[in-house]
Amino acid sequence: MKKDKVTIYDISKKLNISAATVSRALNNNPKISEKTRALVAKTATEMNYKQNRLAQALKNGRTNNVGVIVPYINRSFFSSVIRGIEEELTPQGYHIIICQSHEEAENEIEQLNALLNTQIDGIFMSVSKTTQNTDHIKKAMEEQTPVVFFDRKIDVEGVSSVVLDDFKAGFMATEHLIDQGCKKIAHLSGDINLEIYKNRYEGYKADLQKYDIEYKDELVINTSSKIESGMQAIDELWKLKDKPDAIFSAGDYAALGAIQELKQRGIKIPEEVCVVGFSNEPFTKYMELPITSVDQTPLMMGKIAAQVFLEQVKGDQALSIEKKVVLSPELFIRDSSSRKILNLSDGV
Amino acid sequence: MKKDKVTIYDISKKLNISAATVSRALNNNPKISEKTRALVAKTATEMNYKQNRLAQALKNGRTNNVGVIVPYINRSFFSSVIRGIEEELTPQGYHIIICQSHEEAENEIEQLNALLNTQIDGIFMSVSKTTQNTDHIKKAMEEQTPVVFFDRKIDVEGVSSVVLDDFKAGFMATEHLIDQGCKKIAHLSGDINLEIYKNRYEGYKADLQKYDIEYKDELVINTSSKIESGMQAIDELWKLKDKPDAIFSAGDYAALGAIQELKQRGIKIPEEVCVVGFSNEPFTKYMELPITSVDQTPLMMGKIAAQVFLEQVKGDQALSIEKKVVLSPELFIRDSSSRKILNLSDGV
């Protein structure tokens, strides 16, 4: 077994004085005589005792560490939000500790408890797809650890959040496709139990209504954020008698799968079918056929989330401030949906 | 200011007993009378004291948290290694905490200290490009916290490592290009002060020698792992009188930039120039022209790093075991360098 670390309890045993005295001596508490202080210091050195800032933190409740919990670190969106949080908090002396939930509520709870046990000063999180219960978040609040949600939130009183206007994003994406002349727009929706996907879907529906285009349930396919899922969606949609002339995907990976499957079938993009994705993953612009996508301004989202946290820890009323920030999406129009630009350059 | 958390010191003050007694009472130490235990428990509840597993950890030196420090979380290679570590350690009850160095030695030291201060049981790390000094790593060892390097290591006695055979990878990639009929192979090398890039470069040189192809310094360009850097490299190489007929890039992003710049110049890939990248980033296979790349088996690397750690913490001699594991690379051959396969399918 690994040898246990030397603790103040070991020193107190060796010197036959109380652990509290050892602790005070190590922290240069004036109540302790110089003689005792010197003896404790000497013994601590001999025993290879490493004083721990954490023990200090246990006393004053601060570690300057903050935790971030995301579903996955390998999605450009999440790593960019983390970057934004780091850019704001690192100059303030904070260290950023990252954990992944892998979209499992159980992992999220475990990770949150592990973070609480390391005495962090705050938690930023984007909840997992499977999170329903909010007890773990309430527990953090009870322990006076501020929580800030970003992108994906769940209703907990007193928790601030920084999210995207996903309804507007869905609306914009659909409007762009209508503007390209598309009339039968399919939607690859993601899990609409999650607020973000529900809002994108609602934006899509609202925009169809605005242009008097009939909403058809058969054109909405529930997909996961995987390439294969986008391929399967096309498979399903192309079984319909009346095939779509556009795809608005709530995720870039499903959009990529859709494009691959459409090409496989010899369908021309954007001439026959326009495609729009969501998240502005870097690969969308590297493609030979760059993919139009909604940018969620993740760097900004991280920075604002960090600012909300700083306000809370510096403010007088700590956790009583509940802030809800909603950011505006940006649509990056690229070749996968640019009939007009394409025609223009064709004409030149 | 944020209200400080209630500690055992607050409880001890209120009850006018020692902090050690409060601690023992909360931990159900049999030395403490049932009456005192009940009083402490009641007071702790009243004062909203949350017992902290960390305080426990301070006593026995275990938290079941391990830290991982990587240059960037948003590189598929690093996130896959982390996934491997998680897959091995999560079932053993460990929590994985991730930090990024952003390739800055200073950040790496800060993050390592922050992790040590949270009393983690071990550290996995891939050193930053700018790390020269090893004091921070020695400090971790002195605190009896095992360190395991993966992919990028630095020489510190007693530290285990799991790395790729980068020499072999460079050799294989070059041999593949020679096998495609290429004779003037350029190398986009990365920073050869870093062992991994130096070894890829040495493998490239050794393979040229094997096939009696003259090594030319002008064909080796130092690039960073950015698209722009790959574009600039082509710019430089195409100023040469004798232009290359193949590019072996030590990174996928530079390979992607090289491909974009070659296309821009109307150069056909792979007919005129073959391109091979390194890391097998997911985008390499999504491209319309999928990129041949060296796979570093990151999932395996993470799993083995985790196993090395478990051996150390479970073993009798803890830190005296120093293990050096070297993994074999795999070459994923795709269209960007497949003249032979291409000719074959042309003929069908």
CSV table of C-alpha atoms in Angstrom, one decimal, chain B:
chain,number,residue,atom,x,y,z
B,1,MET,CA,-18.0,38.7,0.7
B,2,LYS,CA,-19.0,35.1,0.5
B,3,LYS,CA,-19.9,33.8,3.9
B,4,ASP,CA,-17.2,31.4,5.1
B,5,LYS,CA,-18.1,27.8,5.4
B,6,VAL,CA,-18.8,26.4,8.9
B,7,THR,CA,-15.7,24.4,10.0
B,8,ILE,CA,-14.9,22.1,12.9
B,9,TYR,CA,-13.1,25.0,14.4
B,10,ASP,CA,-16.4,26.9,14.6
B,11,ILE,CA,-18.1,24.0,16.3
B,12,SER,CA,-15.3,23.5,18.7
B,13,LYS,CA,-15.5,27.2,19.6
B,14,LYS,CA,-19.2,27.1,20.2
B,15,LEU,CA,-19.0,23.9,22.4
B,16,ASN,CA,-15.8,25.0,24.0
B,17,ILE,CA,-14.1,21.7,23.2
B,18,SER,CA,-11.1,21.0,21.1
B,19,ALA,CA,-11.3,20.8,17.3
B,20,ALA,CA,-9.7,17.3,17.5
B,21,THR,CA,-12.6,16.2,19.7
B,22,VAL,CA,-15.1,17.6,17.3
B,23,SER,CA,-13.4,15.8,14.5
B,24,ARG,CA,-13.3,12.5,16.4
B,25,ALA,CA,-16.9,12.8,17.3
B,26,LEU,CA,-18.0,13.5,13.7
B,27,ASN,CA,-16.0,10.4,12.7
B,28,ASN,CA,-17.6,8.2,15.3
B,29,ASN,CA,-14.3,7.6,17.1
B,30,PRO,CA,-15.0,5.2,20.0
B,31,LYS,CA,-12.8,7.3,22.3
B,32,ILE,CA,-15.5,9.9,22.3
B,33,SER,CA,-18.5,9.4,24.7
B,34,GLU,CA,-21.9,8.9,23.2
B,35,LYS,CA,-23.1,12.1,24.9
B,36,THR,CA,-20.4,14.2,23.3
B,37,ARG,CA,-20.9,12.6,20.0
B,38,ALA,CA,-24.6,13.4,20.0
B,39,LEU,CA,-24.0,16.9,21.2
B,40,VAL,CA,-21.5,17.5,18.4
B,41,ALA,CA,-23.7,16.0,15.8
B,42,LYS,CA,-26.7,18.1,16.9
B,43,THR,CA,-24.6,21.3,16.9
B,44,ALA,CA,-23.1,20.5,13.5
B,45,THR,CA,-26.6,20.1,12.1
B,46,GLU,CA,-27.8,23.3,13.7
B,47,MET,CA,-24.8,25.2,12.3
B,48,ASN,CA,-25.3,23.7,8.9
B,49,TYR,CA,-21.9,22.1,9.0
B,50,LYS,CA,-21.3,19.8,6.0
B,51,GLN,CA,-18.8,17.1,6.7
B,52,ASN,CA,-16.2,17.0,4.2
B,53,ARG,CA,-14.7,13.8,2.8
B,54,LEU,CA,-11.7,16.0,2.1
B,55,ALA,CA,-11.0,16.5,5.8
B,56,GLN,CA,-11.0,12.7,5.9
B,57,ALA,CA,-8.6,12.6,3.0
B,58,LEU,CA,-6.2,14.9,4.9
B,59,LYS,CA,-6.0,12.2,7.5
B,60,ASN,CA,-5.5,9.1,5.4
B,61,GLY,CA,-4.0,10.8,2.3
B,62,ARG,CA,-6.6,9.5,-0.2
B,63,THR,CA,-9.3,11.3,-2.1
B,64,ASN,CA,-9.9,9.0,-5.0
B,65,ASN,CA,-9.4,11.9,-7.4
B,66,VAL,CA,-6.7,11.8,-10.0
B,67,GLY,CA,-5.6,14.8,-12.2
B,68,VAL,CA,-4.9,14.9,-15.9
B,69,ILE,CA,-2.9,17.8,-17.4
B,70,VAL,CA,-2.9,18.1,-21.1
B,71,PRO,CA,-1.8,21.0,-23.4
B,72,TYR,CA,-5.3,21.2,-24.9
B,73,ILE,CA,-8.6,19.4,-24.3
B,74,ASN,CA,-9.9,20.1,-27.8
B,75,ARG,CA,-7.5,17.8,-29.7
B,76,SER,CA,-9.0,14.5,-30.4
B,77,PHE,CA,-5.8,12.8,-29.4
B,78,PHE,CA,-5.8,14.2,-25.9
B,79,SER,CA,-9.6,13.8,-25.3
B,80,SER,CA,-9.3,10.1,-26.4
B,81,VAL,CA,-6.4,9.4,-24.0
B,82,ILE,CA,-8.5,11.0,-21.2
B,83,ARG,CA,-11.4,8.8,-22.3
B,84,GLY,CA,-9.1,5.8,-21.9
B,85,ILE,CA,-8.0,6.8,-18.4
B,86,GLU,CA,-11.6,7.3,-17.4
B,87,GLU,CA,-12.7,3.9,-18.8
B,88,GLU,CA,-10.1,2.2,-16.6
B,89,LEU,CA,-10.3,4.3,-13.4
B,90,THR,CA,-14.0,5.2,-13.1
B,91,PRO,CA,-15.0,1.6,-12.4
B,92,GLN,CA,-12.3,1.6,-9.6
B,93,GLY,CA,-14.1,4.5,-7.9
B,94,TYR,CA,-11.8,7.3,-9.1
B,95,HIS,CA,-12.9,10.7,-10.3
B,96,ILE,CA,-10.9,12.3,-13.2
B,97,ILE,CA,-10.1,16.0,-13.0
B,98,ILE,CA,-8.8,17.6,-16.1
B,99,CYS,CA,-6.6,20.8,-16.5
B,100,GLN,CA,-5.1,22.4,-19.6
B,101,SER,CA,-1.7,24.0,-19.8
B,102,HIS,CA,-2.2,25.7,-23.2
B,103,GLU,CA,1.4,24.7,-24.0
B,104,GLU,CA,2.7,27.1,-21.3
B,105,ALA,CA,5.1,25.7,-18.8
B,106,GLU,CA,4.0,28.4,-16.3
B,107,ASN,CA,0.4,27.2,-16.5
B,108,GLU,CA,1.4,23.6,-16.2
B,109,ILE,CA,3.2,24.4,-12.9
B,110,GLU,CA,0.2,26.3,-11.6
B,111,GLN,CA,-2.2,23.6,-12.6
B,112,LEU,CA,0.0,20.9,-11.0
B,113,ASN,CA,0.2,22.8,-7.8
B,114,ALA,CA,-3.5,23.4,-7.8
B,115,LEU,CA,-4.0,19.6,-8.2
B,116,LEU,CA,-1.5,18.8,-5.5
B,117,ASN,CA,-3.4,21.2,-3.2
B,118,THR,CA,-6.7,19.3,-3.8
B,119,GLN,CA,-4.9,16.2,-2.5
B,120,ILE,CA,-5.2,14.0,-5.6
B,121,ASP,CA,-4.0,10.5,-5.6
B,122,GLY,CA,-2.1,10.7,-8.9
B,123,ILE,CA,-1.3,12.8,-11.9
B,124,PHE,CA,-1.3,11.9,-15.6
B,125,MET,CA,0.4,14.4,-17.8
B,126,SER,CA,1.6,15.2,-21.3
B,127,VAL,CA,4.1,18.0,-20.9
B,128,SER,CA,3.7,21.4,-22.6
B,129,LYS,CA,6.0,22.3,-25.5
B,130,THR,CA,7.7,24.9,-23.3
B,131,THR,CA,8.4,22.8,-20.3
B,132,GLN,CA,12.1,22.5,-19.5
B,133,ASN,CA,12.4,22.6,-15.8
B,134,THR,CA,11.2,19.5,-13.9
B,135,ASP,CA,11.0,20.9,-10.3
B,136,HIS,CA,7.2,20.8,-10.3
B,137,ILE,CA,7.2,17.1,-11.2
B,138,LYS,CA,9.9,16.3,-8.6
B,139,LYS,CA,7.7,18.2,-6.1
B,140,ALA,CA,4.8,15.9,-6.8
B,141,MET,CA,7.0,12.9,-6.4
B,142,GLU,CA,8.3,14.2,-3.1
B,143,GLU,CA,4.8,14.5,-1.9
B,144,GLN,CA,4.4,10.9,-2.8
B,145,THR,CA,1.9,11.6,-5.6
B,146,PRO,CA,2.6,9.2,-8.5
B,147,VAL,CA,3.0,10.9,-11.9
B,148,VAL,CA,2.5,9.0,-15.2
B,149,PHE,CA,3.6,10.7,-18.4
B,150,PHE,CA,1.8,9.9,-21.6
B,151,ASP,CA,2.7,10.8,-25.2
B,152,ARG,CA,5.0,13.7,-24.2
B,153,LYS,CA,7.5,13.0,-21.4
B,154,ILE,CA,10.5,14.7,-19.9
B,155,ASP,CA,13.2,12.8,-18.0
B,156,VAL,CA,12.5,12.6,-14.3
B,157,GLU,CA,13.8,9.6,-12.4
B,158,GLY,CA,11.0,7.4,-11.1
B,159,VAL,CA,8.3,8.6,-13.4
B,160,SER,CA,6.6,6.1,-15.5
B,161,SER,CA,5.5,6.8,-19.1
B,162,VAL,CA,3.4,5.5,-21.9
B,163,VAL,CA,4.4,6.8,-25.3
B,164,LEU,CA,4.1,6.1,-28.9
B,165,ASP,CA,7.0,4.7,-31.0
B,166,ASP,CA,7.2,8.0,-32.9
B,167,PHE,CA,10.4,6.9,-34.7
B,168,LYS,CA,8.6,3.9,-36.1
B,169,ALA,CA,5.6,6.2,-37.0
B,170,GLY,CA,7.8,8.5,-39.0
B,171,PHE,CA,9.5,5.6,-40.7
B,172,MET,CA,6.2,3.9,-41.6
B,173,ALA,CA,4.7,7.1,-43.0
B,174,THR,CA,7.7,7.8,-45.1
B,175,GLU,CA,7.9,4.2,-46.3
B,176,HIS,CA,4.3,4.4,-47.4
B,177,LEU,CA,5.0,7.5,-49.5
B,178,ILE,CA,8.0,5.8,-51.1
B,179,ASP,CA,5.8,2.8,-51.8
B,180,GLN,CA,3.4,5.1,-53.7
B,181,GLY,CA,6.3,6.1,-56.0
B,182,CYS,CA,7.2,9.4,-54.2
B,183,LYS,CA,10.9,10.4,-54.3
B,184,LYS,CA,11.0,14.0,-53.1
B,185,ILE,CA,9.3,13.8,-49.7
B,186,ALA,CA,9.0,17.0,-47.7
B,187,HIS,CA,8.5,16.9,-43.9
B,188,LEU,CA,6.4,19.4,-41.9
B,189,SER,CA,8.2,18.7,-38.6
B,190,GLY,CA,6.7,20.4,-35.6
B,191,ASP,CA,9.0,21.7,-32.9
B,192,ILE,CA,11.9,19.2,-32.8
B,193,ASN,CA,12.9,20.3,-29.3
B,194,LEU,CA,10.0,18.1,-28.3
B,195,GLU,CA,11.0,14.5,-28.2
B,196,ILE,CA,7.9,13.2,-30.1
B,197,TYR,CA,8.6,15.5,-33.1
B,198,LYS,CA,12.3,14.8,-33.0
B,199,ASN,CA,11.5,11.0,-33.2
B,200,ARG,CA,9.1,11.4,-36.1
B,201,TYR,CA,11.7,13.4,-37.9
B,202,GLU,CA,14.4,10.8,-37.2
B,203,GLY,CA,12.1,8.1,-38.4
B,204,TYR,CA,11.6,10.0,-41.7
B,205,LYS,CA,15.4,10.5,-42.1
B,206,ALA,CA,16.1,6.8,-41.4
B,207,ASP,CA,13.6,5.6,-43.9
B,208,LEU,CA,15.0,7.9,-46.6
B,209,GLN,CA,18.4,6.4,-45.9
B,210,LYS,CA,17.0,2.9,-46.1
B,211,TYR,CA,15.9,3.6,-49.7
B,212,ASP,CA,19.0,5.6,-50.7
B,213,ILE,CA,17.0,8.8,-51.1
B,214,GLU,CA,19.1,11.8,-50.4
B,215,TYR,CA,18.0,13.8,-47.3
B,216,LYS,CA,17.6,17.5,-48.0
B,217,ASP,CA,17.4,20.1,-45.3
B,218,GLU,CA,15.4,22.4,-47.5
B,219,LEU,CA,12.6,19.9,-47.6
B,220,VAL,CA,12.1,20.0,-43.8
B,221,ILE,CA,9.9,22.8,-42.6
B,222,ASN,CA,9.3,23.6,-38.9
B,223,THR,CA,5.5,24.0,-38.5
B,224,SER,CA,3.1,24.5,-35.7
B,225,SER,CA,-0.1,22.4,-35.4
B,226,LYS,CA,-2.2,25.0,-37.2
B,227,ILE,CA,-3.8,25.1,-40.6
B,228,GLU,CA,-2.1,28.4,-41.5
B,229,SER,CA,1.3,26.9,-40.7
B,230,GLY,CA,0.7,24.1,-43.2
B,231,MET,CA,-0.3,26.6,-45.9
B,232,GLN,CA,2.8,28.7,-45.3
B,233,ALA,CA,5.0,25.6,-45.5
B,234,ILE,CA,3.7,24.9,-49.0
B,235,ASP,CA,4.3,28.5,-49.9
B,236,GLU,CA,7.9,28.0,-48.9
B,237,LEU,CA,8.4,24.6,-50.5
B,238,TRP,CA,6.9,25.7,-53.8
B,239,LYS,CA,9.6,28.4,-54.0
B,240,LEU,CA,12.1,25.7,-54.4
B,241,LYS,CA,13.4,24.8,-57.9
B,242,ASP,CA,13.0,21.2,-57.2
B,243,LYS,CA,9.5,20.8,-55.8
B,244,PRO,CA,8.4,17.9,-53.5
B,245,ASP,CA,6.1,15.1,-54.7
B,246,ALA,CA,4.9,14.2,-51.2
B,247,ILE,CA,4.3,15.8,-47.8
B,248,PHE,CA,4.6,14.0,-44.5
B,249,SER,CA,3.3,16.2,-41.8
B,250,ALA,CA,3.9,15.6,-38.1
B,251,GLY,CA,0.4,17.0,-37.4
B,252,ASP,CA,-3.0,16.7,-39.0
B,253,TYR,CA,-3.9,20.5,-38.9
B,254,ALA,CA,-0.7,21.4,-40.8
B,255,ALA,CA,-1.5,18.5,-43.3
B,256,LEU,CA,-5.0,20.0,-43.8
B,257,GLY,CA,-3.5,23.5,-44.5
B,258,ALA,CA,-1.0,21.9,-46.9
B,259,ILE,CA,-3.9,20.2,-48.8
B,260,GLN,CA,-5.9,23.5,-48.9
B,261,GLU,CA,-2.9,25.4,-50.3
B,262,LEU,CA,-2.0,22.7,-52.8
B,263,LYS,CA,-5.6,22.7,-54.1
B,264,GLN,CA,-5.5,26.4,-54.3
B,265,ARG,CA,-2.5,26.1,-56.6
B,266,GLY,CA,-4.4,23.5,-58.8
B,267,ILE,CA,-2.1,20.7,-57.7
B,268,LYS,CA,-3.7,17.3,-57.8
B,269,ILE,CA,-3.7,15.1,-54.7
B,270,PRO,CA,-2.6,12.3,-54.7
B,271,GLU,CA,-1.6,12.2,-58.4
B,272,GLU,CA,1.0,15.0,-58.2
B,273,VAL,CA,1.5,15.2,-54.5
B,274,CYS,CA,0.7,12.6,-51.8
B,275,VAL,CA,0.0,13.9,-48.3
B,276,VAL,CA,0.2,12.1,-45.0
B,277,GLY,CA,-0.8,13.6,-41.6
B,278,PHE,CA,-0.4,12.6,-38.0
B,279,SER,CA,-2.9,12.0,-35.2
B,280,ASN,CA,-5.9,10.6,-37.0
B,281,GLU,CA,-8.1,13.6,-36.0
B,282,PRO,CA,-11.7,12.8,-36.8
B,283,PHE,CA,-11.8,15.4,-39.6
B,284,THR,CA,-9.2,13.5,-41.6
B,285,LYS,CA,-11.8,10.9,-42.5
B,286,TYR,CA,-14.7,13.3,-43.0
B,287,MET,CA,-13.1,15.2,-45.8
B,288,GLU,CA,-14.2,14.9,-49.4
B,289,LEU,CA,-10.5,13.9,-49.9
B,290,PRO,CA,-9.9,11.8,-46.7
B,291,ILE,CA,-6.4,12.3,-45.3
B,292,THR,CA,-4.0,9.4,-44.7
B,293,SER,CA,-2.8,9.7,-41.1
B,294,VAL,CA,-0.9,8.0,-38.3
B,295,ASP,CA,-3.1,6.8,-35.5
B,296,GLN,CA,-1.5,7.0,-32.0
B,297,THR,CA,-3.9,4.6,-30.4
B,298,PRO,CA,-4.9,7.2,-27.8
B,299,LEU,CA,-7.6,5.2,-26.1
B,300,MET,CA,-5.1,2.4,-25.5
B,301,MET,CA,-2.5,4.9,-24.3
B,302,GLY,CA,-5.0,6.2,-21.7
B,303,LYS,CA,-5.9,2.7,-20.6
B,304,ILE,CA,-2.3,1.6,-20.2
B,305,ALA,CA,-1.4,4.8,-18.4
B,306,ALA,CA,-4.3,4.1,-16.0
B,307,GLN,CA,-3.1,0.6,-15.4
B,308,VAL,CA,0.5,1.7,-14.7
B,309,PHE,CA,-1.0,4.1,-12.1
B,310,LEU,CA,-3.1,1.4,-10.5
B,311,GLU,CA,-0.1,-0.9,-10.2
B,312,GLN,CA,1.8,1.9,-8.5
B,313,VAL,CA,-0.8,2.8,-5.9
B,314,LYS,CA,-1.7,-0.8,-5.2
B,315,GLY,CA,1.9,-2.1,-5.2
B,316,ASP,CA,4.0,-2.5,-2.1
B,317,GLN,CA,6.8,-0.2,-3.2
B,318,ALA,CA,4.6,2.5,-4.5
B,319,LEU,CA,6.9,4.9,-6.3
B,320,SER,CA,9.9,2.7,-6.9
B,321,ILE,CA,8.4,1.1,-9.9
B,322,GLU,CA,9.3,3.0,-13.0
B,323,LYS,CA,7.6,1.6,-16.1
B,324,LYS,CA,8.3,2.7,-19.7
B,325,VAL,CA,5.6,1.5,-22.2
B,326,VAL,CA,6.0,2.2,-25.9
B,327,LEU,CA,3.0,1.6,-28.1
B,328,SER,CA,3.1,0.9,-31.9
B,329,PRO,CA,1.5,3.4,-34.3
B,330,GLU,CA,-1.0,2.5,-37.0
B,331,LEU,CA,-1.1,4.1,-40.4
B,332,PHE,CA,-4.6,4.7,-41.8
B,333,ILE,CA,-4.2,4.9,-45.5
B,334,ARG,CA,-6.8,7.1,-47.2
B,335,ASP,CA,-7.2,9.0,-50.5
B,336,SER,CA,-4.7,11.8,-49.9
B,337,SER,CA,-1.9,9.4,-50.5
B,338,SER,CA,-3.4,6.3,-52.2
B,339,ARG,CA,-2.1,6.4,-55.8
B,340,LYS,CA,-2.2,2.6,-56.0
B,341,ILE,CA,-5.7,2.1,-54.6
B,342,LEU,CA,-6.9,5.0,-56.7
B,343,ASN,CA,-5.4,3.5,-59.9
B,344,LEU,CA,-7.0,0.2,-59.0
B,345,SER,CA,-10.5,1.7,-58.6
B,346,ASP,CA,-9.9,3.7,-61.8
B,347,GLY,CA,-9.3,0.5,-63.7
B,348,VAL,CA,-12.5,-1.1,-62.4
